[in-house]
Coordinates of C-alpha atoms in Angstrom, one line a residue:
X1 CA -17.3 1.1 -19.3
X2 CA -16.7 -1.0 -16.2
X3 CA -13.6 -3.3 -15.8
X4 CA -10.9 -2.6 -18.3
X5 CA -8.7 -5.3 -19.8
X6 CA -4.8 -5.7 -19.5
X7 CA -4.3 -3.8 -23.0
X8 CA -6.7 -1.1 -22.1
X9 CA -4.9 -0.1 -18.9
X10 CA -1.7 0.1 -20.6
X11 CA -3.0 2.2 -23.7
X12 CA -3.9 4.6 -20.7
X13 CA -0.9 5.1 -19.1
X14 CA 0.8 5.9 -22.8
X15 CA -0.3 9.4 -22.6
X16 CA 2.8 11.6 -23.2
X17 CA 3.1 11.8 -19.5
X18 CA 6.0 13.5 -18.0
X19 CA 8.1 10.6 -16.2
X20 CA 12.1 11.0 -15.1
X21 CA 14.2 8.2 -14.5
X22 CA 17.7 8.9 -13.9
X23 CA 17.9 12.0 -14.8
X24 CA 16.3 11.0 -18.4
X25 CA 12.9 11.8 -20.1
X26 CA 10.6 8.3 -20.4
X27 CA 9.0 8.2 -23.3
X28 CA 6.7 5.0 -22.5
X29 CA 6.2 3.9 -19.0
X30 CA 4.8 0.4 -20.2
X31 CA 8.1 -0.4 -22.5
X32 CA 11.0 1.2 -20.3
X33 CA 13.4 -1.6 -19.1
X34 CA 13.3 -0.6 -15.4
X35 CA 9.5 0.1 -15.6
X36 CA 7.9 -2.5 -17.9
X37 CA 7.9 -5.1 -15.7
X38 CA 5.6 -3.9 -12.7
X39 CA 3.2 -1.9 -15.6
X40 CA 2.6 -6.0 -16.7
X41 CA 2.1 -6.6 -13.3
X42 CA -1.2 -4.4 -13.3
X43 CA -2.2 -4.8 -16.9
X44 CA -2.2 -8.7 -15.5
X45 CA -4.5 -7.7 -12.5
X46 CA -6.7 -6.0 -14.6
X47 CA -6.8 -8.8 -16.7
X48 CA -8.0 -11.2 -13.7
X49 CA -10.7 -9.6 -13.6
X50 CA -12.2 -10.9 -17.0
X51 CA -10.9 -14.5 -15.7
X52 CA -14.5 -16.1 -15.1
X53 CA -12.8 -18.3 -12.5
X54 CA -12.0 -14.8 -10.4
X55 CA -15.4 -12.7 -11.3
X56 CA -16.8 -12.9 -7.9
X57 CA -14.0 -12.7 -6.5
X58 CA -12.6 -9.4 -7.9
X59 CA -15.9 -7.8 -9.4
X60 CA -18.9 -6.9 -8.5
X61 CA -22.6 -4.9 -10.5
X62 CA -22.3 -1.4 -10.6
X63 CA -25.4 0.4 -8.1
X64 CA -25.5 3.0 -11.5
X65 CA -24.8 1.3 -14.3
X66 CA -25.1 -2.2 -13.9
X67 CA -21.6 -3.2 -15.4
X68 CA -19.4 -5.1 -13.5
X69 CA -16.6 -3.1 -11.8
X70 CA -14.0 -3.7 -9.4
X71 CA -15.1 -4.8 -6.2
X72 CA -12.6 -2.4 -4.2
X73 CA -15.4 0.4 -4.6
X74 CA -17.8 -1.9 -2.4
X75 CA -19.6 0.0 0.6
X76 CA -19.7 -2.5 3.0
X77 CA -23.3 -2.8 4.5
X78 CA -23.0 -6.1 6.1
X79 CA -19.8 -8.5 8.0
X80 CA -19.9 -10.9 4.6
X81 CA -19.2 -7.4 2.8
X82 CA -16.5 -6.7 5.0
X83 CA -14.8 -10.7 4.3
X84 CA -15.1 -10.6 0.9
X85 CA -13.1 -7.2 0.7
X86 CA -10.8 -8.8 2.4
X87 CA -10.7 -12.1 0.4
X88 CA -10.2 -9.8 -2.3
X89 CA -7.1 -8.3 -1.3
X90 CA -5.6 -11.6 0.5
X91 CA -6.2 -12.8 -3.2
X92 CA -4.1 -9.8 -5.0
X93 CA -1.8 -9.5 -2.1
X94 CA -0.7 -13.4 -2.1
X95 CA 0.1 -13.3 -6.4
X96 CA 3.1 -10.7 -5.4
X97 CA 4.0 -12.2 -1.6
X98 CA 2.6 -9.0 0.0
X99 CA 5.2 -6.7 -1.8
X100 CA 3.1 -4.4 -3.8
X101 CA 1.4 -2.1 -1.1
X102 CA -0.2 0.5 -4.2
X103 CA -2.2 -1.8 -6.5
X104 CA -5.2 0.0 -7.5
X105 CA -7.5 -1.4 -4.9
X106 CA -5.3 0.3 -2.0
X107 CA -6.3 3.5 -3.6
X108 CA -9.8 2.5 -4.1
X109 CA -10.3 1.8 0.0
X110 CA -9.1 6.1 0.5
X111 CA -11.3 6.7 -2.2
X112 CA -14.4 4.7 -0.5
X113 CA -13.6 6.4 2.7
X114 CA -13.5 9.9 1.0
X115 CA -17.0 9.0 0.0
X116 CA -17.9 7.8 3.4
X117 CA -17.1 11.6 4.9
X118 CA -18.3 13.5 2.1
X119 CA -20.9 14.8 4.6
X120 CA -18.4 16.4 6.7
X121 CA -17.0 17.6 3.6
X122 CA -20.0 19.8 3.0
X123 CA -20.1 21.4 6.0
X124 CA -17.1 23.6 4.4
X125 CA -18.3 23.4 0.8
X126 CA -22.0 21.5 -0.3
X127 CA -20.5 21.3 -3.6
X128 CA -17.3 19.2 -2.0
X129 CA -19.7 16.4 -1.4
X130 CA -21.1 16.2 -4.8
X131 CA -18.0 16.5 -6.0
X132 CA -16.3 13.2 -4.7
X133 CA -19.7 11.4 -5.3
X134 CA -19.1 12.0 -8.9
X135 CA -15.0 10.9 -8.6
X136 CA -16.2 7.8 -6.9
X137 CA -18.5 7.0 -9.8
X138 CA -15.9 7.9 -12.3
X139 CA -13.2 5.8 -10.8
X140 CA -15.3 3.0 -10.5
X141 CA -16.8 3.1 -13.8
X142 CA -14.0 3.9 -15.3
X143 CA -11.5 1.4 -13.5
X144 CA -9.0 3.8 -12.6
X145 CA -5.7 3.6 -11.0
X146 CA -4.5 6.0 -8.2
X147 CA -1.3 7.3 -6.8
X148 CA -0.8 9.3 -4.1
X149 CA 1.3 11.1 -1.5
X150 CA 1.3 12.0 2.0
X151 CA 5.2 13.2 2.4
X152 CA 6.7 16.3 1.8
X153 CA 10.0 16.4 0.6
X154 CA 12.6 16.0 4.0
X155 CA 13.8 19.7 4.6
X156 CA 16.1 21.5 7.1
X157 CA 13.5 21.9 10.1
X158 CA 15.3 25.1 11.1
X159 CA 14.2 26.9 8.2
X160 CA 10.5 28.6 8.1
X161 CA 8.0 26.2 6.4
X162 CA 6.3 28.7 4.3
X163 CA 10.0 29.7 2.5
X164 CA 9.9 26.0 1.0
X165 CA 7.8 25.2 -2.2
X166 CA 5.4 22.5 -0.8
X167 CA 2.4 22.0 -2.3
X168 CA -0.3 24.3 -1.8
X169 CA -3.1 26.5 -3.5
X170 CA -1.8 29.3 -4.7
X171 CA -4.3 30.8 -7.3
X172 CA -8.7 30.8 -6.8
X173 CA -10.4 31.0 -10.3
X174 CA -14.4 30.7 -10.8
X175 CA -14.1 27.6 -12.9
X176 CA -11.2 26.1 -10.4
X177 CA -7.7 26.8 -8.4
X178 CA -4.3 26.2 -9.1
X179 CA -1.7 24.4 -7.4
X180 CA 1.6 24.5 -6.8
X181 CA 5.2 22.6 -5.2
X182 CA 6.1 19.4 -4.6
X183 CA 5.2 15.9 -2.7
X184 CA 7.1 13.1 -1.9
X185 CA 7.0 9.1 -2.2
X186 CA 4.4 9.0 -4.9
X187 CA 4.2 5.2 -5.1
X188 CA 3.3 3.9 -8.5
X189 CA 3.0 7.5 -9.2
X190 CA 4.2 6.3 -13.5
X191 CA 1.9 3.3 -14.1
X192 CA -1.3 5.8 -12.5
X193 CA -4.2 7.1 -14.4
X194 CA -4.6 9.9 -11.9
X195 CA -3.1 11.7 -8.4
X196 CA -5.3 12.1 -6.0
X197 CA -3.9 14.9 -2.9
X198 CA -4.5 14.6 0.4
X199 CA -3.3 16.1 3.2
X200 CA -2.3 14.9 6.4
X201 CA -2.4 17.0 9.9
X202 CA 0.8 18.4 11.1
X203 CA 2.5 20.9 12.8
X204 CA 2.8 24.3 10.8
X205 CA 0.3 22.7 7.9
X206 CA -0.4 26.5 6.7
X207 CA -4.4 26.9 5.3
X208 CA -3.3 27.1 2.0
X209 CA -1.5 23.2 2.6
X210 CA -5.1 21.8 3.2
X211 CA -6.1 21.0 0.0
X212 CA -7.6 17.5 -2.1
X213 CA -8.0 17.3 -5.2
X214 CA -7.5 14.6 -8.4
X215 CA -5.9 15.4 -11.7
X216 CA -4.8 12.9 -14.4
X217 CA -1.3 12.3 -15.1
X218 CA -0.9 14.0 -18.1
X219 CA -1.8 17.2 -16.7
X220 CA -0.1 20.1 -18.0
X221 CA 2.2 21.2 -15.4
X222 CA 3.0 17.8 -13.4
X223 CA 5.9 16.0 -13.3
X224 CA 6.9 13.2 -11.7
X225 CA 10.3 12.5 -10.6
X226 CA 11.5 8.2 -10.1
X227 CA 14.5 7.2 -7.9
X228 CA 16.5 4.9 -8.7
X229 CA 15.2 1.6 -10.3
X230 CA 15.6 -1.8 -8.6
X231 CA 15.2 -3.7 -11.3
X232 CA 18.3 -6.1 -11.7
X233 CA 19.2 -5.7 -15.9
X234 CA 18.7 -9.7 -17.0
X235 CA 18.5 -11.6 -13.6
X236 CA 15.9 -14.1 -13.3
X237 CA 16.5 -15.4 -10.0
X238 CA 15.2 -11.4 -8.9
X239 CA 11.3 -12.4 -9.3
X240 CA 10.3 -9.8 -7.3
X241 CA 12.2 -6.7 -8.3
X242 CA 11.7 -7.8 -11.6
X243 CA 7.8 -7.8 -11.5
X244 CA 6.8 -5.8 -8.6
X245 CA 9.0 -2.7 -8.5
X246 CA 5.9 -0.6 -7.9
X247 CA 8.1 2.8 -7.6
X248 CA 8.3 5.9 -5.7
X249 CA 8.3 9.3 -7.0
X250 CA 8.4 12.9 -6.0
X251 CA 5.8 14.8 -8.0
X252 CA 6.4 18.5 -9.3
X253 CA 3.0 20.6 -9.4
X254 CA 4.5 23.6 -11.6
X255 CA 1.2 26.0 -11.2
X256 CA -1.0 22.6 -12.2
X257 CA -4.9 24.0 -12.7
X258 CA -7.6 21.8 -10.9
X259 CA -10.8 21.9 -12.5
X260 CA -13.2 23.3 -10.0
X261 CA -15.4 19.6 -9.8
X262 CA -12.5 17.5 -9.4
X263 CA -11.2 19.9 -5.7
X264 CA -13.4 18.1 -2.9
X265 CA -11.8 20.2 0.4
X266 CA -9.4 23.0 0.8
X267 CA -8.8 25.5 4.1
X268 CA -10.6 24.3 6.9
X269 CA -8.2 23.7 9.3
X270 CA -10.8 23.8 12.2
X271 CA -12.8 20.3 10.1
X272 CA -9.5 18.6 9.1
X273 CA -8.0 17.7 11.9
X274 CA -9.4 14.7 12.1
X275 CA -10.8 14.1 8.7
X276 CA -8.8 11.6 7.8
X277 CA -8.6 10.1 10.8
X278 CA -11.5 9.3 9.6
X279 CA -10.6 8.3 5.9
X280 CA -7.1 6.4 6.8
X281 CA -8.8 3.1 8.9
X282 CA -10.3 2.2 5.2
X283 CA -6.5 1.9 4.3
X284 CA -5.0 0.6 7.2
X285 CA -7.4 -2.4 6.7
X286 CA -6.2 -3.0 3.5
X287 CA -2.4 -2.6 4.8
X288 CA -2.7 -5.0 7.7
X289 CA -4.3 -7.6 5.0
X290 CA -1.7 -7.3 3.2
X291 CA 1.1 -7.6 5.4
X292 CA -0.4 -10.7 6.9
X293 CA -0.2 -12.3 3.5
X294 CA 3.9 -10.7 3.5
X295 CA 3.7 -12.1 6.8
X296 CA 2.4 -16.1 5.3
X297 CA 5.3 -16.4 2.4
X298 CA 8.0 -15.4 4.9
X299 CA 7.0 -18.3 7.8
X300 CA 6.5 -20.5 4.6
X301 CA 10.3 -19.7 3.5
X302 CA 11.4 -20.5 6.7
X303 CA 9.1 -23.8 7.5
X304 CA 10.3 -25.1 3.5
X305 CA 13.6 -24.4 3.6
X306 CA 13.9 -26.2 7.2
X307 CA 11.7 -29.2 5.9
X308 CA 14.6 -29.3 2.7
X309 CA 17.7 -29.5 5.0
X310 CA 16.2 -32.4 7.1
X311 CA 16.5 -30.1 10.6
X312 CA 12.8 -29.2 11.6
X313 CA 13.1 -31.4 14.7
X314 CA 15.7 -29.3 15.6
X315 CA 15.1 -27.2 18.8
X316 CA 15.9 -23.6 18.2
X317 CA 14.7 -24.1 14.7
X318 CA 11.5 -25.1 16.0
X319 CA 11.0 -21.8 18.3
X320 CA 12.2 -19.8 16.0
X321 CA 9.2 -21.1 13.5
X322 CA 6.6 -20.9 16.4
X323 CA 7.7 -17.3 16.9
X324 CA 7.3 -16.9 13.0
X325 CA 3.2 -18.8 13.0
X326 CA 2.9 -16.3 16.3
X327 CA 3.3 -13.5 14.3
X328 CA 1.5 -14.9 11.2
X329 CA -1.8 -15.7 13.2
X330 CA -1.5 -12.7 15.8
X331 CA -2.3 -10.3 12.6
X332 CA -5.0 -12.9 11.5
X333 CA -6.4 -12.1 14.9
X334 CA -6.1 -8.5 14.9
X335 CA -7.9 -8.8 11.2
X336 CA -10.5 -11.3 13.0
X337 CA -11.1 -8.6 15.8
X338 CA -11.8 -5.3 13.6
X339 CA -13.9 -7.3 11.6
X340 CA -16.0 -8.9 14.1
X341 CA -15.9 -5.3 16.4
X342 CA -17.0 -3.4 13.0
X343 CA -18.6 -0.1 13.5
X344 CA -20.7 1.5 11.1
X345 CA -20.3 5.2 9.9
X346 CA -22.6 7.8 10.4
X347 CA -23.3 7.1 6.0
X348 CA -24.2 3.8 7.2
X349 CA -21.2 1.5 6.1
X350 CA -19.7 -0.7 8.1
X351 CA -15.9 -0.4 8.8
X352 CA -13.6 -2.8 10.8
X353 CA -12.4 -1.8 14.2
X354 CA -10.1 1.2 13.8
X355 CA -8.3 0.4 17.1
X356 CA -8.0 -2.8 16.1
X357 CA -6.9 -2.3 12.6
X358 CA -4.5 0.4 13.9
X359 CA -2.8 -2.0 16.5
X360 CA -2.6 -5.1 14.1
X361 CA -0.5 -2.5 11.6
X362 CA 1.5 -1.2 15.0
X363 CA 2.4 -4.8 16.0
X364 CA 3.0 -5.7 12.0
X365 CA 5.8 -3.1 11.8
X366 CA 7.1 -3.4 14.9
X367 CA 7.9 -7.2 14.9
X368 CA 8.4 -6.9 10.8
X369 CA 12.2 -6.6 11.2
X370 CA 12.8 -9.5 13.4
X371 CA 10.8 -11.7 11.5
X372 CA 13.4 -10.6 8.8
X373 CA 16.2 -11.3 10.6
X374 CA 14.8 -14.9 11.7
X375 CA 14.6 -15.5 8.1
X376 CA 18.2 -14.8 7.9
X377 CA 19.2 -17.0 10.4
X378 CA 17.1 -19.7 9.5
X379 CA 18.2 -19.7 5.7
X380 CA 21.5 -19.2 6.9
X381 CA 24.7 -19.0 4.6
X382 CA 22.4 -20.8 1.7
X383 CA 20.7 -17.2 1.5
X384 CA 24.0 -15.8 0.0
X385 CA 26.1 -18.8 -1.4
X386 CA 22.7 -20.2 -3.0
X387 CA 23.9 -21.0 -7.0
X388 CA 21.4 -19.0 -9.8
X389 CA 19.8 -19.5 -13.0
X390 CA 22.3 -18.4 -14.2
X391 CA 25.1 -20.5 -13.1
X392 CA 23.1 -23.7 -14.4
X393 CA 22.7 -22.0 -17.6
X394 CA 26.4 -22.4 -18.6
X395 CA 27.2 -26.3 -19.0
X396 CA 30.7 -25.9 -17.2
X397 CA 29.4 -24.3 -14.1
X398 CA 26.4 -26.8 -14.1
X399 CA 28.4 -29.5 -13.9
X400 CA 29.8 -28.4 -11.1
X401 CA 27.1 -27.0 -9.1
X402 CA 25.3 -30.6 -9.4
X403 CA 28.2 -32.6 -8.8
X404 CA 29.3 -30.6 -5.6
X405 CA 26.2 -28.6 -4.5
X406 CA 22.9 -31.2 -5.6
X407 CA 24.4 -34.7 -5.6
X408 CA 22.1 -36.8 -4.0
X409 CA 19.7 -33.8 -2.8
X410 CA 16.7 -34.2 -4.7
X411 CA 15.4 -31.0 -3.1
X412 CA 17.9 -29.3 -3.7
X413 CA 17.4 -27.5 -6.6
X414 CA 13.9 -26.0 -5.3
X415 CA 15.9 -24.9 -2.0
X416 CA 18.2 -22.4 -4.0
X417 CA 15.0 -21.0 -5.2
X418 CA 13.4 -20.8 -1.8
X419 CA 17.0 -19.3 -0.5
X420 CA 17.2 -16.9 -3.7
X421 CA 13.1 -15.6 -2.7
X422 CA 14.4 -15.1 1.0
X423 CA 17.7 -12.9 -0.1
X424 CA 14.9 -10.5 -2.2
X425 CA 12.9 -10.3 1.0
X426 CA 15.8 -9.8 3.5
X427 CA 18.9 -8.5 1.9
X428 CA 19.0 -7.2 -1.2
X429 CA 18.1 -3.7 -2.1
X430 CA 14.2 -4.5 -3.2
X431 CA 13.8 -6.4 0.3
X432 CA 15.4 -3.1 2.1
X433 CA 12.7 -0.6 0.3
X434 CA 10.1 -2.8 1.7
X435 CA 10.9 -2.9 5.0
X436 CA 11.5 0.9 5.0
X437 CA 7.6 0.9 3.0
X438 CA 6.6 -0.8 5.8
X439 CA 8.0 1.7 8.7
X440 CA 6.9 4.8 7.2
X441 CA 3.7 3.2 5.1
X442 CA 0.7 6.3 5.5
X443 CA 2.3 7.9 8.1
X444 CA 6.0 6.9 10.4
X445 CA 5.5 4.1 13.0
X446 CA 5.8 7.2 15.7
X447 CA 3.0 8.8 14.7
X448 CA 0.8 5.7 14.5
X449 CA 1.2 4.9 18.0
X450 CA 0.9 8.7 18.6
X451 CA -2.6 8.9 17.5
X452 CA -3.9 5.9 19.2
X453 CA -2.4 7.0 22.0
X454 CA -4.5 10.6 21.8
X455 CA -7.7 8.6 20.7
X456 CA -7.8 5.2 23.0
X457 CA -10.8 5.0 24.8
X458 CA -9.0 4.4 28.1
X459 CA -12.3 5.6 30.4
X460 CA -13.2 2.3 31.4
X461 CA -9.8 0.8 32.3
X462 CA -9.3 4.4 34.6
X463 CA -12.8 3.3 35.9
X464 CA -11.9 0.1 36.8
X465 CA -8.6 0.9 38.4
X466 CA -10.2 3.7 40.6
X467 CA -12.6 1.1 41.5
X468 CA -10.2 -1.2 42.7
X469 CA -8.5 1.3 44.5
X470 CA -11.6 2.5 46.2
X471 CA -11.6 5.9 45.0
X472 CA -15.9 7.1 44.8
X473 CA -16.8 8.6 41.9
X474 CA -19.3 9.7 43.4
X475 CA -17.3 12.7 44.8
X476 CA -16.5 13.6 41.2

């Protein structure tokens, strides 16, 4: 099959899938008011891909069948392999301003790194290994988008993990196993083709929590849950919501059966420790990408909108932009560094720098919300008072708003657009769910820094310190 078109994608996701949105049934995901807009989003990504001007850029011949497919499922044997991933996602990452952090290539990258530990799979189960080597080729051939979910639902610590419904395996058949409970923050969990579970290490995980698998959405059994919509009914001057409302979900597994070939791991608590450790650097590479590009659009906000009001020889404007390109080109360099300091996998791809990747993403979210807040102060009272579409759509309130707000200001018309993109991004309730995406994006900020912390390879810095001190190894 290869690439799929725009109409294609959305004929899948009409399946008599079981979506809830505020408390009501949805009957089609692609025609809902609330979810429409971001299921056109991705039918218009899919779409690219039959753009001759973006083939190269977004496709690439399958190894098995020789159609061209997305390029998100390339195994990277070489550093041009590793750039033109990335041009890839800078490319789909820059058409929404960095705000949609599940398109399907995300997905893809966990996917490719599933594959790229499918040995270490097998040394639980040979058949797991075959298993994901056949869901690669299916996704890829088949154009597939994921969801996913790492979260449990937040629960009162105090109380017993194993008296909670979380999900877990709660039935072994010979032709495959049943699952059962819940997860939490399923992003674009409606507008999938398929869920893919994974499960992270953490305290208390119980054996029968370690399980992955993939079902499609219309599974007998699953249901998936939507919180509130930010969509604004009928406001055009919210481009983002209005597009790129990707969604998050909690997902009910009411005793879901998982044919045996679609489970690749379950109960081996001794190999997954660090399994995806192993998996996650794929995704944190795409993550950092894309929050460079976030990164781009807000310093260009803040450089226009300066350039507009005639004040960017001013001083503290001008720190408060280089603190903005700082932060823009540090992640370029991190990106720059775990590409250049690839390693490759014992499966032979080549992967950037985890330690790299992971400190580009730690110094991304840590900096994120000041960025925000220098966007605030640098738009100013424009980012709130800016007049809308709206208000130059009625003749009386046009009048006005160029008499007293335009006049002579040829630019000023393009600022309140600017100021209206900056208000999406910094204060209004889409701009807030991004920046709490961002904080708890595959795993809190805590346990980011936690891990690196555990896995740094600090043995030559302690070497060079006792040197300096003049303690002799030698002595052991």
């Amino acid at each position: 099959m290869g690439i799929r078109t725009g109409e294609e994608y959305l004929k899948g996701v009409r399946d008599g899938r079981s979506v809830w949105l505020d408390g009501e049934l949805v009957d089609d995901v692609t025609a809902h008011p609330a979810l429409a807009g971001c299921a056109q989003t991705l039918a218009d990504v899919y779409d690219l891909q039959h753009d001759p001007t973006f083939g190269d850029l977004l496709t690439m011949q399958s190894p098995s069948s020789g159609d061209q497919v997305s390029l998100s499922y390339i195994l990277p044997q070489s550093l041009e392999d590793l750039r033109r991933r990335r041009t890839m996602i800078e490319f789909l990452a820059r058409r929404s301003g960095g705000t949609l952090g599940r398109l399907p290539e995300y997905m893809a990258s966990i996917i490719v790194g599933l594959y790229d530990v499918r040995a270490t799979l097998a040394e639980v189960e040979p058949a797991y290994a075959d298993n994901i080597a056949a869901y690669m080729e299916f996704c890829r051939e088949n154009d597939v988008a994921l969801t996913h979910s790492f979260a449990d639902a937040p629960k009162d610590m105090r109380i017993p993990r194993e008296r909670f419904e979380n999900l877990r395996l709660t039935e072994h058949r010979s032709d495959g196993i049943v699952v059962h409970g819940v997860k939490s923050v399923a992003t674009l969990a409606p507008f999938a083709d398929e869920y893919v579970a994974l499960a992270p290490n953490r305290p208390g995980l119980a054996d029968d929590e370690i399980v992955y698998f993939a079902v499609p959405m219309d599974t007998p059994g699953l249901r998936v849950f939507c919180r509130p919509s930010l969509v604004p009914p009928a406001v055009p001057d919210r481009r983002l919501a209005a597009a790129f409302d990707e969604m998050d979900c909690w997902v009910v597994f009411d005793n879901v059966f998982v044919p045996a070939e679609r489970v690749f791991y379950r109960q081996a608590t001794h190999v997954h420790l660090g399994l995806l450790g192993q998996i996650l650097p794929w995704a944190f590479y795409h993550i950092l990408i894309r929050m460079t590009c976030k990164a781009e659009v807000l310093a260009g906000i803040c450089a226009q909108v300066t350039e507009y009001l005639g004040k960017d020889n001013q001083q503290h404007l001008q720190l408060q932009l280089c603190e903005m390109y700082g932060y823009v080109e540090t992640l370029r360099a991190f990106l720059t560094a775990a590409e250049e300091q690839h390693l490759r996998t014992p499966d032979g791809n080549l992967i950037p720098n985890p330690t790299q990747v992971t400190l580009g993403r730690i110094h991304a979210v840590e900096h994120h919300p000041r960025i925000l807040q220098i966007v605030r102060e640098m738009c100013g009272s424009g980012i709130l008072m800016a007049p809308g579409t709206a208000d130059l759509a009625n003749a009386s309130v046009e009048d006005d708003v160029m008499r007293y707000l335009v006049g002579p200001d040829e630019n000023a018309l393009d600022r309140f657009r600017l100021l209206k993109l900056a208000w999406e991004y910094g204060c209004d309730s889409f701009g807030s769910r991004q920046l709490l995406f961002e904080m708890h994006n595959a795993g809190s900020h805590l346990t980011t820094r936690q891990r690196l912390g555990m896995s740094y390879d600090a043995d030559p810095l302690k070497a060079l310190a006792r040197q300096l001190a003049g303690i002799d190894d030698t002595n052991g």
